[in-house]
PDB file of C-alpha atoms in Angstrom:
ATOM      1  CA  MET A1118     105.217 170.804   5.751  1.00  0.00           C
ATOM      2  CA  PHE A1119     106.894 170.599   2.353  1.00  0.00           C
ATOM      3  CA  GLY A1120     105.983 174.181   1.506  1.00  0.00           C
ATOM      4  CA  ALA A1121     109.171 175.430   3.131  1.00  0.00           C
ATOM      5  CA  PHE A1122     111.246 173.638   0.509  1.00  0.00           C
ATOM      6  CA  ILE A1123     109.213 173.474  -2.726  1.00  0.00           C
ATOM      7  CA  SER A1124     106.357 175.369  -4.373  1.00  0.00           C
ATOM      8  CA  LYS A1125     102.758 174.944  -3.205  1.00  0.00           C
ATOM      9  CA  ASP A1126     101.727 173.781  -6.692  1.00  0.00           C
ATOM     10  CA  THR A1127     104.187 170.903  -6.462  1.00  0.00           C
ATOM     11  CA  VAL A1128     102.936 170.042  -2.979  1.00  0.00           C
ATOM     12  CA  PHE A1129      99.332 170.067  -4.223  1.00  0.00           C
ATOM     13  CA  LEU A1130     100.103 167.816  -7.193  1.00  0.00           C
ATOM     14  CA  ALA A1131     102.010 165.378  -4.978  1.00  0.00           C
ATOM     15  CA  GLY A1132      99.115 165.256  -2.518  1.00  0.00           C
ATOM     16  CA  LEU A1133      96.636 164.721  -5.342  1.00  0.00           C
ATOM     17  CA  LEU A1134      98.733 161.855  -6.706  1.00  0.00           C
ATOM     18  CA  PHE A1135      98.943 160.327  -3.233  1.00  0.00           C
ATOM     19  CA  ALA A1136      95.159 160.542  -2.733  1.00  0.00           C
ATOM     20  CA  THR A1137      94.270 159.016  -6.114  1.00  0.00           C
ATOM     21  CA  HIS A1138      97.049 156.434  -6.507  1.00  0.00           C
ATOM     22  CA  PRO A1139      95.697 152.941  -7.366  1.00  0.00           C
ATOM     23  CA  LEU A1140      97.998 151.390  -4.769  1.00  0.00           C
ATOM     24  CA  HIS A1141      95.740 152.670  -1.996  1.00  0.00           C
ATOM     25  CA  THR A1142      92.929 150.398  -3.134  1.00  0.00           C
ATOM     26  CA  GLU A1143      94.721 147.695  -1.116  1.00  0.00           C
ATOM     27  CA  ALA A1144      93.755 149.452   2.107  1.00  0.00           C
ATOM     28  CA  VAL A1145      90.041 149.599   1.254  1.00  0.00           C
ATOM     29  CA  ALA A1146      89.679 146.205  -0.431  1.00  0.00           C
ATOM     30  CA  SER A1147      88.596 144.606   2.859  1.00  0.00           C
ATOM     31  CA  LEU A1148      86.921 145.832   6.028  1.00  0.00           C
ATOM     32  CA  VAL A1149      90.001 145.235   8.147  1.00  0.00           C
ATOM     33  CA  GLY A1150      91.764 147.891   6.080  1.00  0.00           C
ATOM     34  CA  ARG A1151      89.963 150.579   8.063  1.00  0.00           C
ATOM     35  CA  CYS A1152      92.713 150.289  10.684  1.00  0.00           C
ATOM     36  CA  GLU A1153      95.269 151.464   8.118  1.00  0.00           C
ATOM     37  CA  LEU A1154      93.090 154.403   7.082  1.00  0.00           C
ATOM     38  CA  LEU A1155      92.541 155.479  10.690  1.00  0.00           C
ATOM     39  CA  SER A1156      96.215 155.064  11.534  1.00  0.00           C
ATOM     40  CA  ALA A1157      97.262 157.067   8.469  1.00  0.00           C
ATOM     41  CA  MET A1158      94.836 159.866   9.315  1.00  0.00           C
ATOM     42  CA  PHE A1159      96.060 160.199  12.905  1.00  0.00           C
ATOM     43  CA  PHE A1160      99.651 159.724  11.718  1.00  0.00           C
ATOM     44  CA  PHE A1161      99.542 162.726   9.397  1.00  0.00           C
ATOM     45  CA  LEU A1162      97.562 164.840  11.878  1.00  0.00           C
ATOM     46  CA  SER A1163     100.212 164.090  14.504  1.00  0.00           C
ATOM     47  CA  ILE A1164     102.992 165.215  12.161  1.00  0.00           C
ATOM     48  CA  ILE A1165     101.102 168.423  11.322  1.00  0.00           C
ATOM     49  CA  ALA A1166     100.576 169.160  15.018  1.00  0.00           C
ATOM     50  CA  TYR A1167     104.244 168.501  15.757  1.00  0.00           C
ATOM     51  CA  ARG A1168     105.236 170.777  12.905  1.00  0.00           C
ATOM     52  CA  ARG A1169     103.119 173.573  14.362  1.00  0.00           C
ATOM     53  CA  SER A1170     104.675 173.084  17.784  1.00  0.00           C
ATOM     54  CA  SER A1171     108.104 173.775  16.300  1.00  0.00           C
ATOM     55  CA  GLN A1172     107.144 177.189  14.904  1.00  0.00           C
ATOM     56  CA  HIS A1173     108.362 179.190  17.881  1.00  0.00           C
ATOM     57  CA  THR A1174     108.634 182.367  15.861  1.00  0.00           C
ATOM     58  CA  GLN A1175     104.842 182.600  15.652  1.00  0.00           C
ATOM     59  CA  ASN A1176     103.799 180.652  18.759  1.00  0.00           C
ATOM     60  CA  THR A1177     104.305 181.318  22.431  1.00  0.00           C
ATOM     61  CA  THR A1178     105.805 178.584  24.566  1.00  0.00           C
ATOM     62  CA  LEU A1179     102.367 177.654  25.926  1.00  0.00           C
ATOM     63  CA  VAL A1180     100.895 177.279  22.440  1.00  0.00           C
ATOM     64  CA  ALA A1181     103.910 175.251  21.343  1.00  0.00           C
ATOM     65  CA  LEU A1182     103.464 172.909  24.307  1.00  0.00           C
ATOM     66  CA  PHE A1183      99.782 172.546  23.427  1.00  0.00           C
ATOM     67  CA  TRP A1184     100.571 171.455  19.868  1.00  0.00           C
ATOM     68  CA  HIS A1185     103.319 169.151  21.123  1.00  0.00           C
ATOM     69  CA  ALA A1186     100.832 167.497  23.484  1.00  0.00           C
ATOM     70  CA  MET A1187      98.312 167.196  20.650  1.00  0.00           C
ATOM     71  CA  SER A1188     100.916 165.478  18.475  1.00  0.00           C
ATOM     72  CA  VAL A1189     101.527 162.926  21.247  1.00  0.00           C
ATOM     73  CA  ILE A1190      97.793 162.291  21.672  1.00  0.00           C
ATOM     74  CA  LEU A1191      97.309 161.869  17.925  1.00  0.00           C
ATOM     75  CA  CYS A1192     100.309 159.538  17.802  1.00  0.00           C
ATOM     76  CA  PHE A1193      98.658 157.512  20.564  1.00  0.00           C
ATOM     77  CA  PHE A1194      95.456 157.285  18.503  1.00  0.00           C
ATOM     78  CA  ALA A1195      97.485 156.243  15.445  1.00  0.00           C
ATOM     79  CA  MET A1196      99.100 153.474  17.489  1.00  0.00           C
ATOM     80  CA  LEU A1197      95.706 152.334  18.800  1.00  0.00           C
ATOM     81  CA  SER A1198      94.485 152.076  15.198  1.00  0.00           C
ATOM     82  CA  LYS A1199      97.542 150.105  14.075  1.00  0.00           C
ATOM     83  CA  GLU A1200     100.837 149.458  15.849  1.00  0.00           C
ATOM     84  CA  GLN A1201     102.914 151.108  13.106  1.00  0.00           C
ATOM     85  CA  GLY A1202     101.375 154.430  14.145  1.00  0.00           C
ATOM     86  CA  ILE A1203     104.010 154.718  16.859  1.00  0.00           C
ATOM     87  CA  THR A1204     106.629 155.276  14.146  1.00  0.00           C
ATOM     88  CA  CYS A1205     105.444 158.858  13.673  1.00  0.00           C
ATOM     89  CA  GLY A1206     107.796 159.567  16.577  1.00  0.00           C
ATOM     90  CA  GLY A1207     110.629 158.798  14.192  1.00  0.00           C
ATOM     91  CA  ILE A1208     109.231 161.364  11.776  1.00  0.00           C
ATOM     92  CA  TRP A1209     109.247 163.940  14.590  1.00  0.00           C
ATOM     93  CA  VAL A1210     112.965 163.362  15.064  1.00  0.00           C
ATOM     94  CA  CYS A1211     113.571 163.633  11.319  1.00  0.00           C
ATOM     95  CA  LEU A1212     111.598 166.895  11.149  1.00  0.00           C
ATOM     96  CA  ASP A1213     113.617 168.472  13.950  1.00  0.00           C
ATOM     97  CA  ALA A1214     116.911 167.170  12.555  1.00  0.00           C
ATOM     98  CA  LEU A1215     116.095 168.530   9.085  1.00  0.00           C
ATOM     99  CA  ALA A1216     115.054 171.843  10.651  1.00  0.00           C
ATOM    100  CA  VAL A1217     118.431 172.132  12.362  1.00  0.00           C
ATOM    101  CA  VAL A1218     120.323 171.191   9.195  1.00  0.00           C
ATOM    102  CA  SER A1219     118.239 173.512   7.002  1.00  0.00           C
ATOM    103  CA  SER A1220     118.901 176.388   9.381  1.00  0.00           C
ATOM    104  CA  ILE A1221     122.575 175.983   8.536  1.00  0.00           C
ATOM    105  CA  PHE A1222     121.891 176.687   4.850  1.00  0.00           C
ATOM    106  CA  PHE A1223     118.748 178.833   4.783  1.00  0.00           C
ATOM    107  CA  THR A1224     119.176 181.230   7.712  1.00  0.00           C
ATOM    108  CA  PRO A1225     121.559 184.147   8.365  1.00  0.00           C
ATOM    109  CA  ARG A1226     124.991 183.351   9.712  1.00  0.00           C
ATOM    110  CA  ASN A1227     124.345 185.213  12.951  1.00  0.00           C
ATOM    111  CA  ILE A1228     122.024 182.452  14.165  1.00  0.00           C
ATOM    112  CA  VAL A1229     122.523 181.453  17.801  1.00  0.00           C
ATOM    113  CA  TRP A1230     123.616 177.825  17.479  1.00  0.00           C
ATOM    114  CA  LYS A1231     123.480 177.166  21.217  1.00  0.00           C
ATOM    115  CA  ARG A1232     119.795 178.088  21.271  1.00  0.00           C
ATOM    116  CA  VAL A1233     119.016 175.898  18.250  1.00  0.00           C
ATOM    117  CA  ILE A1234     120.785 172.850  19.676  1.00  0.00           C
ATOM    118  CA  THR A1235     119.267 173.370  23.141  1.00  0.00           C
ATOM    119  CA  ARG A1236     115.754 173.572  21.714  1.00  0.00           C
ATOM    120  CA  PHE A1237     116.410 170.439  19.637  1.00  0.00           C
ATOM    121  CA  LEU A1238     117.601 168.465  22.682  1.00  0.00           C
ATOM    122  CA  VAL A1239     114.671 169.628  24.834  1.00  0.00           C
ATOM    123  CA  ARG A1240     112.125 168.647  22.193  1.00  0.00           C
ATOM    124  CA  GLN A1241     113.754 165.248  21.668  1.00  0.00           C
ATOM    125  CA  SER A1242     113.776 164.604  25.417  1.00  0.00           C
ATOM    126  CA  ILE A1243     110.044 165.300  25.587  1.00  0.00           C
ATOM    127  CA  THR A1244     109.486 163.135  22.523  1.00  0.00           C
ATOM    128  CA  ALA A1245     111.509 160.247  23.970  1.00  0.00           C
ATOM    129  CA  CYS A1246     109.586 160.335  27.258  1.00  0.00           C
ATOM    130  CA  ALA A1247     106.224 160.453  25.466  1.00  0.00           C
ATOM    131  CA  LEU A1248     107.054 157.599  23.097  1.00  0.00           C
ATOM    132  CA  LEU A1249     108.529 155.476  25.887  1.00  0.00           C
ATOM    133  CA  SER A1250     105.341 155.927  27.920  1.00  0.00           C
ATOM    134  CA  ILE A1251     103.160 154.888  24.976  1.00  0.00           C
ATOM    135  CA  ILE A1252     105.323 151.843  24.205  1.00  0.00           C
ATOM    136  CA  LEU A1253     105.369 150.702  27.846  1.00  0.00           C
ATOM    137  CA  TRP A1254     101.588 151.044  28.012  1.00  0.00           C
ATOM    138  CA  ARG A1255     101.263 148.995  24.828  1.00  0.00           C
ATOM    139  CA  PHE A1256     103.489 146.250  26.212  1.00  0.00           C
ATOM    140  CA  SER A1257     101.504 146.216  29.445  1.00  0.00           C
ATOM    141  CA  MET A1258      98.323 145.739  27.421  1.00  0.00           C
ATOM    142  CA  ASN A1259      99.925 142.791  25.626  1.00  0.00           C
ATOM    143  CA  GLY A1260     100.645 141.210  28.980  1.00  0.00           C
ATOM    144  CA  ARG A1261      96.992 141.431  29.970  1.00  0.00           C
ATOM    145  CA  MET A1262      95.834 139.687  26.804  1.00  0.00           C
ATOM    146  CA  THR A1263      96.205 136.090  25.804  1.00  0.00           C
ATOM    147  CA  THR A1264      99.638 134.566  25.407  1.00  0.00           C
ATOM    148  CA  ASN A1265      99.305 134.538  21.617  1.00  0.00           C
ATOM    149  CA  SER A1266      98.234 138.167  21.210  1.00  0.00           C
ATOM    150  CA  GLY A1267     100.480 140.250  19.024  1.00  0.00           C
ATOM    151  CA  ARG A1268     102.355 137.207  17.745  1.00  0.00           C
ATOM    152  CA  PHE A1269     102.570 136.332  14.074  1.00  0.00           C
ATOM    153  CA  SER A1270     102.676 132.816  12.755  1.00  0.00           C
ATOM    154  CA  ALA A1271     105.270 131.750  10.205  1.00  0.00           C
ATOM    155  CA  ALA A1272     102.598 131.754   7.503  1.00  0.00           C
ATOM    156  CA  GLU A1273     101.534 135.326   8.277  1.00  0.00           C
ATOM    157  CA  ASN A1274     105.047 136.783   8.361  1.00  0.00           C
ATOM    158  CA  PRO A1275     107.610 134.255   7.063  1.00  0.00           C
ATOM    159  CA  ALA A1276     110.549 136.682   7.035  1.00  0.00           C
ATOM    160  CA  ALA A1277     110.112 137.672  10.692  1.00  0.00           C
ATOM    161  CA  LYS A1278     110.281 134.008  11.729  1.00  0.00           C
ATOM    162  CA  GLN A1279     113.587 133.379   9.969  1.00  0.00           C
ATOM    163  CA  GLU A1280     116.482 132.722  12.333  1.00  0.00           C
ATOM    164  CA  GLN A1281     119.145 133.977   9.924  1.00  0.00           C
ATOM    165  CA  PHE A1282     119.632 137.727  10.108  1.00  0.00           C
ATOM    166  CA  LEU A1283     120.792 137.930   6.482  1.00  0.00           C
ATOM    167  CA  VAL A1284     117.576 136.350   5.223  1.00  0.00           C
ATOM    168  CA  ARG A1285     115.454 138.760   7.240  1.00  0.00           C
ATOM    169  CA  LEU A1286     117.500 141.756   6.094  1.00  0.00           C
ATOM    170  CA  LEU A1287     117.443 140.825   2.411  1.00  0.00           C
ATOM    171  CA  THR A1288     113.749 139.934   2.398  1.00  0.00           C
ATOM    172  CA  PHE A1289     112.560 143.038   4.210  1.00  0.00           C
ATOM    173  CA  THR A1290     114.732 145.200   1.968  1.00  0.00           C
ATOM    174  CA  TYR A1291     113.323 143.494  -1.105  1.00  0.00           C
ATOM    175  CA  VAL A1292     109.795 144.139   0.184  1.00  0.00           C
ATOM    176  CA  ALA A1293     110.650 147.858   0.156  1.00  0.00           C
ATOM    177  CA  VAL A1294     111.852 147.481  -3.445  1.00  0.00           C
ATOM    178  CA  VAL A1295     108.569 145.777  -4.379  1.00  0.00           C
ATOM    179  CA  ASP A1296     106.608 148.603  -2.739  1.00  0.00           C
ATOM    180  CA  LEU A1297     108.622 151.141  -4.715  1.00  0.00           C
ATOM    181  CA  TRP A1298     107.951 149.219  -7.927  1.00  0.00           C
ATOM    182  CA  LEU A1299     104.210 149.209  -7.209  1.00  0.00           C
ATOM    183  CA  LEU A1300     104.279 152.995  -6.924  1.00  0.00           C
ATOM    184  CA  PHE A1301     105.258 153.175 -10.601  1.00  0.00           C
ATOM    185  CA  VAL A1302     103.606 149.975 -11.858  1.00  0.00           C
ATOM    186  CA  PRO A1303     100.547 149.233  -9.656  1.00  0.00           C
ATOM    187  CA  TYR A1304      99.658 146.125 -11.605  1.00  0.00           C
ATOM    188  CA  THR A1305      99.695 143.259  -9.084  1.00  0.00           C
ATOM    189  CA  LEU A1306      97.845 144.462  -5.985  1.00  0.00           C
ATOM    190  CA  SER A1307      96.637 142.561  -2.942  1.00  0.00           C
ATOM    191  CA  CYS A1308      94.886 143.384   0.325  1.00  0.00           C
ATOM    192  CA  ASP A1309      96.981 140.733   2.097  1.00  0.00           C
ATOM    193  CA  TRP A1310     100.643 140.102   1.299  1.00  0.00           C
ATOM    194  CA  SER A1311     101.072 137.342   3.894  1.00  0.00           C
ATOM    195  CA  MET A1312     101.224 133.577   3.340  1.00  0.00           C
ATOM    196  CA  GLY A1313     104.461 133.744   1.347  1.00  0.00           C
ATOM    197  CA  SER A1314     103.159 136.116  -1.323  1.00  0.00           C
ATOM    198  CA  ILE A1315     106.714 137.421  -1.654  1.00  0.00           C
ATOM    199  CA  PRO A1316     109.226 134.517  -1.565  1.00  0.00           C
ATOM    200  CA  LEU A1317     112.099 134.821   0.883  1.00  0.00           C
ATOM    201  CA  VAL A1318     115.476 136.036  -0.347  1.00  0.00           C
ATOM    202  CA  THR A1319     117.611 133.303   1.150  1.00  0.00           C
ATOM    203  CA  SER A1320     120.968 133.868  -0.544  1.00  0.00           C
ATOM    204  CA  LEU A1321     123.195 136.593  -1.941  1.00  0.00           C
ATOM    205  CA  ARG A1322     123.144 134.649  -5.213  1.00  0.00           C
ATOM    206  CA  ASP A1323     119.447 135.382  -5.591  1.00  0.00           C
ATOM    207  CA  GLY A1324     118.881 137.594  -8.655  1.00  0.00           C
ATOM    208  CA  ARG A1325     116.659 139.928  -6.640  1.00  0.00           C
ATOM    209  CA  VAL A1326     119.718 141.091  -4.691  1.00  0.00           C
ATOM    210  CA  ILE A1327     120.667 143.118  -7.781  1.00  0.00           C
ATOM    211  CA  ALA A1328     117.470 145.148  -7.390  1.00  0.00           C
ATOM    212  CA  ILE A1329     118.169 145.602  -3.662  1.00  0.00           C
ATOM    213  CA  ILE A1330     121.578 147.104  -4.501  1.00  0.00           C
ATOM    214  CA  LEU A1331     120.599 149.149  -7.557  1.00  0.00           C
ATOM    215  CA  VAL A1332     117.532 150.893  -6.132  1.00  0.00           C
ATOM    216  CA  PRO A1333     119.389 152.859  -3.382  1.00  0.00           C
ATOM    217  CA  ILE A1334     122.122 153.781  -5.867  1.00  0.00           C
ATOM    218  CA  LEU A1335     119.514 154.983  -8.363  1.00  0.00           C
ATOM    219  CA  PHE A1336     117.776 157.003  -5.659  1.00  0.00           C
ATOM    220  CA  ILE A1337     121.023 158.736  -4.683  1.00  0.00           C
ATOM    221  CA  LEU A1338     121.861 159.523  -8.327  1.00  0.00           C
ATOM    222  CA  LEU A1339     118.386 160.982  -8.923  1.00  0.00           C
ATOM    223  CA  TRP A1340     118.691 162.965  -5.709  1.00  0.00           C
ATOM    224  CA  LEU A1341     121.955 164.504  -6.865  1.00  0.00           C
ATOM    225  CA  LYS A1342     121.236 164.985 -10.586  1.00  0.00           C
ATOM    226  CA  LEU A1343     117.531 165.840 -10.877  1.00  0.00           C
ATOM    227  CA  PHE A1344     117.315 168.043  -7.790  1.00  0.00           C
ATOM    228  CA  PRO A1345     120.228 170.468  -7.896  1.00  0.00           C
ATOM    229  CA  SER A1346     118.892 172.940  -5.325  1.00  0.00           C
ATOM    230  CA  ARG A1347     119.330 172.264  -1.625  1.00  0.00           C
ATOM    231  CA  ARG A1348     115.669 172.976  -0.869  1.00  0.00           C
ATOM    232  CA  GLU A1349     114.496 170.324  -3.328  1.00  0.00           C
ATOM    233  CA  ARG A1350     116.961 167.829  -1.908  1.00  0.00           C
ATOM    234  CA  PHE A1351     115.668 168.470   1.609  1.00  0.00           C
ATOM    235  CA  ALA A1352     112.099 167.938   0.356  1.00  0.00           C
ATOM    236  CA  LEU A1353     113.035 164.624  -1.245  1.00  0.00           C
ATOM    237  CA  LEU A1354     114.922 163.581   1.881  1.00  0.00           C
ATOM    238  CA  LEU A1355     111.864 164.363   4.014  1.00  0.00           C
ATOM    239  CA  ALA A1356     109.692 162.341   1.634  1.00  0.00           C
ATOM    240  CA  ALA A1357     112.139 159.434   1.953  1.00  0.00           C
ATOM    241  CA  CYS A1358     111.870 159.666   5.763  1.00  0.00           C
ATOM    242  CA  LEU A1359     108.065 159.520   5.541  1.00  0.00           C
ATOM    243  CA  THR A1360     108.417 156.384   3.409  1.00  0.00           C
ATOM    244  CA  CYS A1361     111.226 154.530   5.177  1.00  0.00           C
ATOM    245  CA  VAL A1362     110.798 155.322   8.879  1.00  0.00           C
ATOM    246  CA  PRO A1363     107.298 153.788   9.233  1.00  0.00           C
ATOM    247  CA  PHE A1364     108.468 150.759   7.229  1.00  0.00           C
TER     248      PHE A1364
END
């Protein structure tokens, strides 16, 4: 998937780092973590299948439809393993959008734009219908369960229970900053970050707001300065989509 933008050696090293990173011990520290492993496996398989369905230059329409259907089925399995698995649909959209944008820079100027846009819209229509069907089925299953199924208590997810939008926004954004910090300094790890493990960010005067502001700015600066080529920037942007969209 990243091979179109960066070298295979870089892709291999990144995959090796991902597989051996200490942060992933959180997912295997308890038996319940198996849902995250299963969801991640089906999540990545779904993205690979969707990527193959987009390669119309090598595949016939029938083969492309087969891989598209497989990506939907794998997405369904990812969602059954853990609800966040449904977010791989967002990655599908990002993949197609990046493919359209990259074609502007990396393909000859005689490209037929009408065909590219039409194919993009058709694929997104199929994706929207598939995801809507899965989500409706999931909601129908919730209705058949007990009244408390799928609901989090304030202790399990304090930020989600906050009435103030600003508190929810700041806290969830700070959680992303903490996750990014753990990628570089995996010192304090836990298999369960509920029960107020990360205090709420309740005010703009909170010192942690500085980190919330600086991290995106730092990311943009690194994106512009350390990765001068367009292909590398697209690779980093795709990696950011894989990180942010599921979150």
